[in-house]
CSV table of C-alpha atoms (C1' of nucleotides) in Angstrom, one decimal:
chain,number,residue,atom,x,y,z
J,1,MET,CA,-28.1,-15.5,2.5
J,2,ALA,CA,-26.7,-17.8,5.2
J,3,ARG,CA,-25.3,-21.2,5.7
J,4,ARG,CA,-22.9,-21.1,2.9
J,5,ALA,CA,-20.4,-23.6,4.0
J,6,ASP,CA,-17.9,-22.4,1.4
J,7,HIS,CA,-15.3,-22.8,4.1
J,8,SER,CA,-14.9,-24.9,7.1
J,9,ARG,CA,-14.2,-23.3,10.4
J,10,GLU,CA,-10.5,-24.0,10.0
J,11,GLU,CA,-10.4,-22.6,6.5
J,12,LEU,CA,-12.3,-19.6,7.8
J,13,TYR,CA,-9.7,-19.0,10.4
J,14,GLU,CA,-6.9,-19.5,7.9
J,15,ILE,CA,-8.2,-17.0,5.4
J,16,ALA,CA,-9.1,-14.5,8.0
J,17,MET,CA,-5.6,-14.7,9.5
J,18,GLN,CA,-4.2,-14.3,6.0
J,19,ALA,CA,-6.3,-11.3,5.3
J,20,ALA,CA,-5.5,-9.8,8.7
J,21,CYS,CA,-1.8,-10.2,7.9
J,22,GLU,CA,-2.1,-8.6,4.5
J,23,ILE,CA,-4.0,-5.7,5.8
J,24,VAL,CA,-1.5,-5.0,8.6
J,25,GLU,CA,1.5,-5.4,6.3
J,26,ALA,CA,-0.1,-3.0,3.9
J,27,ASP,CA,-1.6,-0.4,6.1
J,28,GLY,CA,-0.6,-1.0,9.6
J,29,TYR,CA,-2.3,-2.0,12.8
J,30,HIS,CA,-4.9,0.8,12.6
J,31,ALA,CA,-6.3,-0.6,9.5
J,32,LEU,CA,-7.1,-3.9,11.2
J,33,THR,CA,-10.8,-3.5,11.7
J,34,ALA,CA,-13.5,-6.2,11.7
J,35,ARG,CA,-15.1,-4.7,8.6
J,36,ASN,CA,-11.9,-4.7,6.7
J,37,VAL,CA,-11.1,-8.3,7.5
J,38,ALA,CA,-14.6,-9.3,6.7
J,39,ASP,CA,-14.6,-7.5,3.3
J,40,ALA,CA,-11.3,-9.1,2.4
J,41,ILE,CA,-12.5,-12.6,2.9
J,42,GLY,CA,-16.0,-12.0,1.5
J,43,TYR,CA,-18.0,-12.5,4.6
J,44,SER,CA,-19.9,-10.3,6.9
J,45,PRO,CA,-18.4,-8.9,10.2
J,46,GLY,CA,-20.7,-11.1,12.2
J,47,THR,CA,-19.1,-14.2,10.8
J,48,LEU,CA,-15.7,-13.2,12.3
J,49,TYR,CA,-17.3,-13.5,15.7
J,50,ASN,CA,-18.0,-17.2,15.1
J,51,VAL,CA,-14.3,-17.8,14.6
J,52,PHE,CA,-12.8,-15.3,17.0
J,53,ALA,CA,-14.2,-14.2,20.4
J,54,ASN,CA,-13.5,-10.6,19.3
J,55,LEU,CA,-10.9,-8.4,17.5
J,56,ASP,CA,-8.6,-8.7,20.4
J,57,ASP,CA,-8.6,-12.4,20.0
J,58,LEU,CA,-7.9,-12.1,16.3
J,59,THR,CA,-5.0,-9.7,16.9
J,60,LEU,CA,-3.5,-12.1,19.5
J,61,HIS,CA,-3.6,-14.9,17.0
J,62,LEU,CA,-2.0,-12.8,14.4
J,63,ASN,CA,0.7,-11.8,16.8
J,64,GLY,CA,1.2,-15.4,17.6
J,65,ARG,CA,2.0,-16.1,14.0
J,66,THR,CA,4.4,-13.1,13.9
J,67,LEU,CA,6.2,-14.6,16.8
J,68,ASP,CA,6.4,-17.9,15.0
J,69,ALA,CA,7.9,-16.3,12.0
J,70,LEU,CA,10.3,-14.3,14.1
J,71,TYR,CA,11.4,-17.5,15.8
J,72,ASP,CA,11.9,-19.2,12.5
J,73,ARG,CA,14.0,-16.4,11.2
J,74,LEU,CA,16.3,-16.3,14.3
J,75,GLU,CA,16.4,-20.0,14.7
J,76,SER,CA,18.3,-20.4,11.4
J,77,SER,CA,21.3,-18.7,13.0
J,78,GLU,CA,24.5,-20.7,12.9
J,79,ASP,CA,26.5,-21.5,16.0
J,80,LEU,CA,29.5,-19.3,16.1
J,81,ALA,CA,32.5,-19.1,18.4
J,82,THR,CA,31.7,-16.4,21.0
J,83,PRO,CA,28.5,-15.2,22.7
J,84,GLU,CA,29.3,-11.8,21.1
J,85,ASP,CA,29.2,-13.3,17.6
J,86,ASN,CA,26.1,-15.3,18.3
J,87,LEU,CA,24.3,-12.3,19.8
J,88,GLY,CA,25.4,-10.2,16.9
J,89,GLN,CA,23.9,-12.7,14.5
J,90,LEU,CA,20.6,-12.7,16.4
J,91,LEU,CA,20.5,-9.0,16.4
J,92,ASP,CA,21.0,-9.0,12.6
J,93,GLY,CA,18.1,-11.4,12.2
J,94,TYR,CA,16.0,-9.4,14.5
J,95,LEU,CA,16.6,-6.1,12.7
J,96,SER,CA,16.1,-7.7,9.3
J,97,PHE,CA,12.8,-9.1,10.4
J,98,LEU,CA,11.9,-5.7,11.6
J,99,GLU,CA,12.7,-4.2,8.3
J,100,ASP,CA,10.8,-6.8,6.4
J,101,HIS,CA,7.7,-6.8,8.6
J,102,ARG,CA,7.7,-3.3,10.2
J,103,ASN,CA,3.9,-3.3,10.5
J,104,LEU,CA,3.5,-6.8,11.9
J,105,TRP,CA,6.3,-6.2,14.4
J,106,ASN,CA,4.6,-3.0,15.5
J,107,THR,CA,1.3,-4.8,15.9
J,108,LEU,CA,3.1,-7.0,18.3
J,109,PHE,CA,3.6,-4.2,20.7
J,110,GLU,CA,1.0,-1.5,19.7
J,111,TYR,CA,-1.7,-3.9,20.7
J,112,SER,CA,-2.1,-4.7,24.4
J,113,LEU,CA,-4.7,-6.7,26.0
J,114,PRO,CA,-7.4,-4.9,28.1
J,115,LYS,CA,-6.0,-4.0,31.4
J,116,GLY,CA,-5.8,-6.8,33.9
J,117,GLN,CA,-6.2,-9.5,31.3
J,118,GLU,CA,-3.3,-11.9,30.8
J,119,PRO,CA,-2.5,-13.5,27.4
J,120,PRO,CA,-3.3,-17.2,27.2
J,121,ALA,CA,-0.5,-19.8,27.9
J,122,TRP,CA,0.1,-20.6,24.3
J,123,TYR,CA,1.0,-17.0,23.7
J,124,ALA,CA,3.4,-16.8,26.6
J,125,ARG,CA,5.0,-20.0,25.3
J,126,LYS,CA,5.7,-18.4,21.9
J,127,VAL,CA,7.3,-15.4,23.6
J,128,ASN,CA,9.5,-17.6,25.8
J,129,LYS,CA,10.5,-19.7,22.7
J,130,VAL,CA,12.0,-16.6,21.1
J,131,LEU,CA,13.6,-15.6,24.3
J,132,SER,CA,15.2,-19.0,24.7
J,133,LEU,CA,17.4,-18.3,21.7
J,134,LEU,CA,18.8,-15.2,23.5
J,135,GLU,CA,19.4,-17.3,26.6
J,136,GLU,CA,21.3,-19.9,24.6
J,137,ALA,CA,23.5,-17.3,23.1
J,138,LEU,CA,24.2,-15.8,26.4
J,139,SER,CA,24.9,-19.1,27.9
J,140,PRO,CA,28.7,-19.3,27.9
J,141,ILE,CA,28.9,-16.1,29.9
J,142,PHE,CA,27.2,-17.7,32.9
J,143,PRO,CA,28.4,-20.5,35.0
J,144,GLU,CA,26.8,-23.8,34.5
J,145,GLY,CA,23.6,-24.1,36.5
J,146,ASN,CA,22.9,-20.4,37.0
J,147,THR,CA,19.9,-20.5,34.8
J,148,GLU,CA,18.0,-17.8,36.6
J,149,ALA,CA,20.6,-15.1,36.2
J,150,LYS,CA,20.8,-16.1,32.5
J,151,ALA,CA,17.1,-15.9,32.0
J,152,ASN,CA,17.0,-12.6,33.7
J,153,ALA,CA,19.8,-11.2,31.6
J,154,ALA,CA,18.2,-12.4,28.5
J,155,ARG,CA,14.9,-10.6,29.3
J,156,ILE,CA,16.7,-7.4,30.3
J,157,LEU,CA,18.6,-7.3,27.1
J,158,TRP,CA,15.5,-8.2,25.1
J,159,ALA,CA,13.5,-5.4,26.8
J,160,GLY,CA,16.3,-2.9,26.3
J,161,LEU,CA,16.6,-3.7,22.6
J,162,HIS,CA,12.9,-3.5,22.3
J,163,GLY,CA,12.9,0.0,23.7
J,164,ILE,CA,15.3,1.1,20.9
J,165,CYS,CA,13.3,-0.6,18.2
J,166,SER,CA,9.9,0.5,19.4
J,167,LEU,CA,10.9,4.1,19.9
J,168,SER,CA,12.4,4.0,16.4
J,169,GLY,CA,9.3,2.4,15.0
J,170,SER,CA,7.1,5.0,16.3
J,171,GLY,CA,9.3,7.8,15.1
J,172,LYS,CA,10.2,9.0,18.6
J,173,LEU,CA,13.9,8.4,18.2
J,174,GLN,CA,14.3,10.5,15.1
J,175,VAL,CA,13.3,13.5,17.3
J,176,VAL,CA,16.3,13.2,19.6
J,177,THR,CA,19.1,11.5,17.6
J,178,THR,CA,20.4,10.9,14.2
J,179,GLN,CA,22.0,7.5,15.3
J,180,PRO,CA,20.7,4.6,13.2
J,181,VAL,CA,18.8,2.0,15.1
J,182,ARG,CA,21.4,-0.6,14.3
J,183,ALA,CA,24.2,1.5,15.8
J,184,MET,CA,22.1,2.0,19.0
J,185,ALA,CA,21.2,-1.6,19.3
J,186,GLU,CA,24.8,-2.7,18.8
J,187,GLY,CA,25.9,-0.1,21.4
J,188,LEU,CA,23.5,-1.4,24.0
J,189,LEU,CA,24.3,-5.0,23.2
J,190,ALA,CA,28.1,-4.6,23.2
J,191,ASN,CA,28.2,-2.6,26.4
J,192,TYR,CA,25.7,-4.6,28.4
J,193,VAL,CA,27.4,-7.9,27.5
J,194,ALA,CA,30.8,-6.4,28.3
J,195,GLY,CA,29.3,-5.3,31.7
J,196,LEU,CA,28.0,-8.8,32.3
J,197,ARG,CA,31.3,-10.3,31.6
J,198,ILE,CA,33.1,-8.4,34.3
J,199,SER,CA,30.2,-8.3,36.9
J,200,GLY,CA,28.2,-10.6,39.0
J,201,THR,CA,27.4,-13.5,36.8
J,202,LYS,CA,28.7,-16.2,39.2
V,1,MET,CA,-26.4,29.3,23.2
V,2,ALA,CA,-23.1,30.8,21.9
V,3,ARG,CA,-20.5,33.4,22.6
V,4,ARG,CA,-20.3,32.7,26.3
V,5,ALA,CA,-16.9,34.2,27.1
V,6,ASP,CA,-17.0,32.6,30.5
V,7,HIS,CA,-13.3,31.9,29.8
V,8,SER,CA,-10.6,33.4,27.7
V,9,ARG,CA,-8.9,31.2,25.2
V,10,GLU,CA,-6.0,30.8,27.6
V,11,GLU,CA,-8.3,29.8,30.4
V,12,LEU,CA,-10.0,27.4,28.1
V,13,TYR,CA,-6.7,25.9,27.2
V,14,GLU,CA,-5.8,25.6,30.9
V,15,ILE,CA,-9.1,23.9,32.0
V,16,ALA,CA,-9.1,21.6,29.0
V,17,MET,CA,-5.5,20.5,29.9
V,18,GLN,CA,-6.5,20.0,33.5
V,19,ALA,CA,-9.5,18.0,32.5
V,20,ALA,CA,-7.5,15.9,30.1
V,21,CYS,CA,-4.9,15.3,32.7
V,22,GLU,CA,-7.5,14.1,35.2
V,23,ILE,CA,-9.3,11.9,32.8
V,24,VAL,CA,-6.0,10.2,31.8
V,25,GLU,CA,-4.9,9.8,35.4
V,26,ALA,CA,-8.2,8.3,36.3
V,27,ASP,CA,-9.1,6.1,33.3
V,28,GLY,CA,-6.1,6.0,31.0
V,29,TYR,CA,-5.3,7.1,27.5
V,30,HIS,CA,-8.2,5.3,26.0
V,31,ALA,CA,-10.6,7.5,27.9
V,32,LEU,CA,-9.2,10.7,26.4
V,33,THR,CA,-12.0,11.5,24.0
V,34,ALA,CA,-13.1,14.8,22.7
V,35,ARG,CA,-16.6,14.4,24.3
V,36,ASN,CA,-15.1,13.3,27.7
V,37,VAL,CA,-13.0,16.4,27.8
V,38,ALA,CA,-15.8,18.7,26.6
V,39,ASP,CA,-18.2,17.3,29.1
V,40,ALA,CA,-15.6,17.7,32.0
V,41,ILE,CA,-15.1,21.4,31.2
V,42,GLY,CA,-18.9,22.1,30.4
V,43,TYR,CA,-18.4,22.9,26.8
V,44,SER,CA,-19.4,21.2,23.6
V,45,PRO,CA,-16.9,19.1,21.6
V,46,GLY,CA,-16.8,21.8,18.9
V,47,THR,CA,-15.3,24.3,21.2
V,48,LEU,CA,-12.2,22.1,21.8
V,49,TYR,CA,-11.5,22.6,18.1
V,50,ASN,CA,-11.2,26.3,18.6
V,51,VAL,CA,-8.4,25.8,21.0
V,52,PHE,CA,-6.7,22.7,19.7
V,53,ALA,CA,-6.2,21.7,16.0
V,54,ASN,CA,-7.5,18.2,16.9
V,55,LEU,CA,-7.2,15.5,19.6
V,56,ASP,CA,-3.7,14.7,18.5
V,57,ASP,CA,-2.8,18.3,19.2
V,58,LEU,CA,-4.4,18.2,22.6
V,59,THR,CA,-2.6,14.9,23.4
V,60,LEU,CA,0.8,16.4,22.4
V,61,HIS,CA,0.2,19.3,24.7
V,62,LEU,CA,-0.8,17.0,27.5
V,63,ASN,CA,2.4,15.0,26.9
V,64,GLY,CA,4.4,18.2,27.0
V,65,ARG,CA,3.2,18.9,30.4
V,66,THR,CA,4.0,15.4,31.4
V,67,LEU,CA,7.6,15.9,30.2
V,68,ASP,CA,7.8,19.1,32.1
V,69,ALA,CA,6.6,17.4,35.3
V,70,LEU,CA,9.1,14.6,34.7
V,71,TYR,CA,11.9,17.0,34.3
V,72,ASP,CA,11.0,18.8,37.4
V,73,ARG,CA,11.1,15.6,39.4
V,74,LEU,CA,14.5,14.5,38.0
V,75,GLU,CA,16.0,17.9,38.1
V,76,SER,CA,15.7,18.0,41.9
V,77,SER,CA,18.4,15.3,42.2
V,78,GLU,CA,21.4,16.1,44.2
V,79,ASP,CA,24.9,15.9,42.8
V,80,LEU,CA,26.6,12.9,44.1
V,81,ALA,CA,30.1,11.6,43.9
V,82,THR,CA,30.0,9.0,41.1
V,83,PRO,CA,28.2,8.7,37.7
V,84,GLU,CA,26.9,5.4,39.1
V,85,ASP,CA,25.3,7.2,42.1
V,86,ASN,CA,23.9,10.1,40.0
V,87,LEU,CA,22.4,7.6,37.5
V,88,GLY,CA,20.9,5.5,40.3
V,89,GLN,CA,19.3,8.6,41.6
V,90,LEU,CA,17.9,9.6,38.3
V,91,LEU,CA,16.5,6.0,37.9
V,92,ASP,CA,14.8,6.3,41.3
V,93,GLY,CA,13.2,9.5,40.3
V,94,TYR,CA,12.1,8.1,37.0
V,95,LEU,CA,10.6,5.0,38.5
V,96,SER,CA,8.8,6.9,41.2
V,97,PHE,CA,7.4,9.3,38.7
V,98,LEU,CA,6.2,6.3,36.8
V,99,GLU,CA,4.6,4.8,39.8
V,100,ASP,CA,2.8,8.1,40.7
V,101,HIS,CA,1.7,8.8,37.1
V,102,ARG,CA,1.4,5.5,35.3
V,103,ASN,CA,-1.3,6.6,33.0
V,104,LEU,CA,0.3,9.9,32.1
V,105,TRP,CA,3.5,8.2,31.4
V,106,ASN,CA,1.8,5.6,29.2
V,107,THR,CA,0.1,8.3,27.3
V,108,LEU,CA,3.6,9.7,26.5
V,109,PHE,CA,4.3,6.6,24.5
V,110,GLU,CA,1.0,5.0,23.6
V,111,TYR,CA,0.2,7.9,21.5
V,112,SER,CA,2.2,8.5,18.4
V,113,LEU,CA,1.8,11.1,15.7
V,114,PRO,CA,0.2,10.0,12.4
V,115,LYS,CA,2.8,8.4,10.2
V,116,GLY,CA,5.2,10.7,8.6
V,117,GLN,CA,4.4,13.7,10.8
V,118,GLU,CA,7.0,15.1,13.1
V,119,PRO,CA,6.3,16.7,16.4
V,120,PRO,CA,6.9,20.4,16.7
V,121,ALA,CA,10.2,21.8,17.8
V,122,TRP,CA,9.0,22.7,21.3
V,123,TYR,CA,8.1,19.1,21.9
V,124,ALA,CA,11.5,17.9,20.8
V,125,ARG,CA,13.1,20.5,23.1
V,126,LYS,CA,11.3,19.1,26.1
V,127,VAL,CA,12.4,15.7,25.4
V,128,ASN,CA,16.0,16.7,24.9
V,129,LYS,CA,15.8,18.6,28.2
V,130,VAL,CA,15.0,15.5,30.1
V,131,LEU,CA,17.8,13.7,28.2
V,132,SER,CA,20.3,16.4,29.1
V,133,LEU,CA,20.0,15.3,32.7
V,134,LEU,CA,21.1,11.8,31.7
V,135,GLU,CA,23.9,13.2,29.7
V,136,GLU,CA,25.1,15.2,32.6
V,137,ALA,CA,25.2,12.2,34.9
V,138,LEU,CA,27.2,10.3,32.3
V,139,SER,CA,29.5,13.1,31.7
V,140,PRO,CA,32.4,12.0,34.0
V,141,ILE,CA,32.7,8.7,32.0
V,142,PHE,CA,33.6,10.4,28.8
V,143,PRO,CA,36.7,12.4,28.0
V,144,GLU,CA,36.1,16.2,27.8
V,145,GLY,CA,34.8,17.2,24.5
V,146,ASN,CA,33.4,14.0,23.3
V,147,THR,CA,29.9,15.3,23.4
V,148,GLU,CA,28.6,13.2,20.6
V,149,ALA,CA,29.5,9.9,22.2
V,150,LYS,CA,28.0,11.1,25.4
V,151,ALA,CA,24.8,12.2,23.8
V,152,ASN,CA,24.5,8.9,22.0
V,153,ALA,CA,25.1,6.9,25.1
V,154,ALA,CA,22.4,8.8,27.0
V,155,ARG,CA,19.9,8.1,24.3
V,156,ILE,CA,20.8,4.5,24.1
V,157,LEU,CA,20.5,4.1,27.8
V,158,TRP,CA,17.2,6.0,27.8
V,159,ALA,CA,15.7,4.0,25.0
V,160,GLY,CA,16.8,0.8,26.8
V,161,LEU,CA,15.2,1.7,30.1
V,162,HIS,CA,12.2,2.8,28.2
V,163,GLY,CA,11.9,-0.7,26.8
V,164,ILE,CA,11.8,-2.2,30.2
V,165,CYS,CA,9.3,0.4,31.5
V,166,SER,CA,7.0,0.2,28.6
V,167,LEU,CA,6.8,-3.5,28.3
V,168,SER,CA,6.1,-3.6,32.1
V,169,GLY,CA,3.5,-0.9,31.8
V,170,SER,CA,1.6,-2.8,29.1
V,171,GLY,CA,1.7,-6.0,31.1
V,172,LYS,CA,4.0,-7.7,28.6
V,173,LEU,CA,6.9,-8.3,31.0
V,174,GLN,CA,4.8,-10.2,33.6
V,175,VAL,CA,4.2,-12.8,31.0
V,176,VAL,CA,7.8,-13.8,30.7
V,177,THR,CA,9.5,-12.9,34.0
V,178,THR,CA,8.9,-12.4,37.7
V,179,GLN,CA,11.7,-9.8,38.0
V,180,PRO,CA,10.5,-6.5,39.2
V,181,VAL,CA,11.0,-3.5,36.9
V,182,ARG,CA,13.4,-1.8,39.3
V,183,ALA,CA,15.7,-4.9,39.3
V,184,MET,CA,15.7,-5.1,35.5
V,185,ALA,CA,16.3,-1.4,35.1
V,186,GLU,CA,19.2,-1.5,37.6
V,187,GLY,CA,20.6,-4.6,35.9
V,188,LEU,CA,20.6,-2.8,32.5
V,189,LEU,CA,22.0,0.4,33.9
V,190,ALA,CA,24.8,-1.2,35.9
V,191,ASN,CA,26.1,-3.5,33.2
V,192,TYR,CA,25.7,-0.9,30.4
V,193,VAL,CA,27.6,1.7,32.3
V,194,ALA,CA,30.2,-0.9,33.4
V,195,GLY,CA,30.6,-1.8,29.7
V,196,LEU,CA,31.0,2.0,28.8
V,197,ARG,CA,33.7,2.4,31.4
V,198,ILE,CA,35.9,-0.3,29.9
V,199,SER,CA,35.1,0.2,26.2
V,200,GLY,CA,35.5,2.8,23.6
V,201,THR,CA,34.6,6.1,25.2
V,202,LYS,CA,37.8,7.9,24.4
H,1,DT,C1',-27.7,55.1,21.1
H,2,DA,C1',-28.6,52.2,17.1
H,3,DT,C1',-26.5,49.3,13.9
H,4,DA,C1',-23.0,46.5,11.7
H,5,DT,C1',-19.3,43.4,12.3
H,6,DA,C1',-16.9,39.8,14.1
H,7,DA,C1',-16.0,36.2,17.1
H,8,DA,C1',-17.6,32.3,20.3
H,9,DC,C1',-20.2,28.4,20.8
H,10,DT,C1',-23.4,24.8,19.9
H,11,DG,C1',-25.3,20.7,18.3
H,12,DA,C1',-26.6,18.0,14.6
H,13,DA,C1',-24.5,15.5,11.1
H,14,DC,C1',-21.0,12.3,8.7
H,15,DA,C1',-18.4,8.4,8.4
H,16,DG,C1',-16.2,5.4,10.9
H,17,DT,C1',-15.5,1.9,15.1
H,18,DG,C1',-16.5,-3.0,17.9
H,19,DT,C1',-20.1,-6.0,18.9
H,20,DT,C1',-24.7,-8.2,19.3
H,21,DC,C1',-28.5,-10.8,17.8
H,22,DA,C1',-33.1,-11.8,15.5
H,23,DA,C1',-34.0,-13.6,11.3
H,24,DT,C1',-33.0,-16.2,7.3
H,25,DT,C1',-31.2,-20.0,4.8
H,26,DA,C1',-29.2,-24.2,3.8
H,27,DA,C1',-27.3,-28.6,5.1
H,28,DT,C1',-28.1,-32.6,7.8
H,29,DA,C1',-30.6,-36.2,10.6
H,30,DT,C1',-34.8,-38.4,11.2
Y,1,DA,C1',-40.7,-35.4,3.3
Y,2,DT,C1',-40.0,-33.3,7.4
Y,3,DA,C1',-37.8,-31.5,11.5
Y,4,DT,C1',-33.7,-30.1,13.4
Y,5,DT,C1',-29.6,-27.7,13.7
Y,6,DA,C1',-25.9,-24.8,12.4
Y,7,DA,C1',-23.9,-20.9,9.6
Y,8,DT,C1',-24.4,-16.4,7.9
Y,9,DT,C1',-26.3,-12.0,7.5
Y,10,DG,C1',-27.2,-7.3,8.1
Y,11,DA,C1',-29.4,-4.0,10.7
Y,12,DA,C1',-28.9,-2.0,15.1
Y,13,DC,C1',-26.5,0.1,19.3
Y,14,DA,C1',-23.3,3.0,21.4
Y,15,DC,C1',-19.3,4.9,20.7
Y,16,DT,C1',-15.3,7.5,18.1
Y,17,DG,C1',-13.1,12.2,15.7
Y,18,DT,C1',-14.3,16.0,13.1
Y,19,DT,C1',-16.9,19.6,10.6
Y,20,DC,C1',-19.7,23.5,10.0
Y,21,DA,C1',-24.2,26.0,9.4
Y,22,DG,C1',-26.6,28.6,12.4
Y,23,DT,C1',-27.2,31.1,16.7
Y,24,DT,C1',-25.9,34.3,20.1
Y,25,DT,C1',-23.5,37.9,22.1
Y,26,DA,C1',-19.7,41.1,22.7
Y,27,DT,C1',-17.5,44.8,20.5
Y,28,DA,C1',-16.6,48.5,17.0
Y,29,DT,C1',-18.5,51.9,14.2
Y,30,DA,C1',-21.7,55.7,12.9
DNA sequence: TATATAAACTGAACAGTGTTCAATTAATAT
DNA sequence: ATATTAATTGAACACTGTTCAGTTTATATA
């Protein structure tokens, strides 16, 4: 059988992403195979390759959606009085997203592009969009205009928190500590920001 | 052909680890396959399964060696005046190890045990041994006896630095910043420790 | 020394992976 | 009614980890 046209290319993209999402949520990144997705949407593996360049491409698109969802969750934060409060709120949102979507979040980082390849611009834009929320929260700590220092601090903090979350997610933290992720993340956040406040932010 | 006895089981373990190490150093974790290792040592895949339970087991042992090598590198640090100096020296050692053994270091984290499984005690011991160097360097900041706070801080700092190094190693940092890894790591270290100094360490 | 036992090793096999592509089918344009 | 074009399939390729019956050889026993 061929030329079914049950779905347009756009619909095919949509249901494939949906299926990919469900597969990952249910069984994790390792279960995200071409045949699994194809089975789930009732098409053959080959059809996926009309819509996506390859599985890497599909994964990248899935991760794009996860970043969108993460942004939406974080963006709904209220504007509080101090940077510390705002950052704490962002952290709450981040950790609760992580709890709700462990497997999707893990896929965000377990997957990396083949060596040497860079992600497309639209992907970098989504990451930067999430980071901009962190920059905003850090903003009051830095003097007006020092956008570079602010951007750098946001990325350092993000990477640091990522370390805690990813080691925890892969079970590597449990081996060396009984501290809960939240406590560690709060510890890093509080002390790093305290350090920023007294050090070279001018 | 069978029953060659060219090598004892210990020798087999040794040359397999050697081969695994070279394969990873040369081509990365993804090249660490049973057949690649078997070919490299001139045995069939099946033989590997007499020495190791499975590829996971082999990888875990390889990672154990990497941890040993990392410890040896860090342990050779001198004892300087301030925690800041000692921590800086550890960071230097860590980053230079990372540069010299990118692929081995990546394997340390790209690989995780199947969900639910815990690494054996000897593995946890090796990780804790590396962490003890960090604890030692942080020691003067904490009041005598507060070993738990010290241990916690060491693990938070380690996880944070790990985030920076792993995002960098997988090419994910380059997407959002031009900061060198070293600058980011130093930024995190300096501010986190500064924060520790003024906050609740008593 | 001849024979039985046990251990080491192989290589084919199984079920899975990503990916390609000739062949088929159906919608569309002529 | 016919030719063209595009969508879809499914078999095939080269790879993966892992198992295990069968072969070979070293060692222990008689």
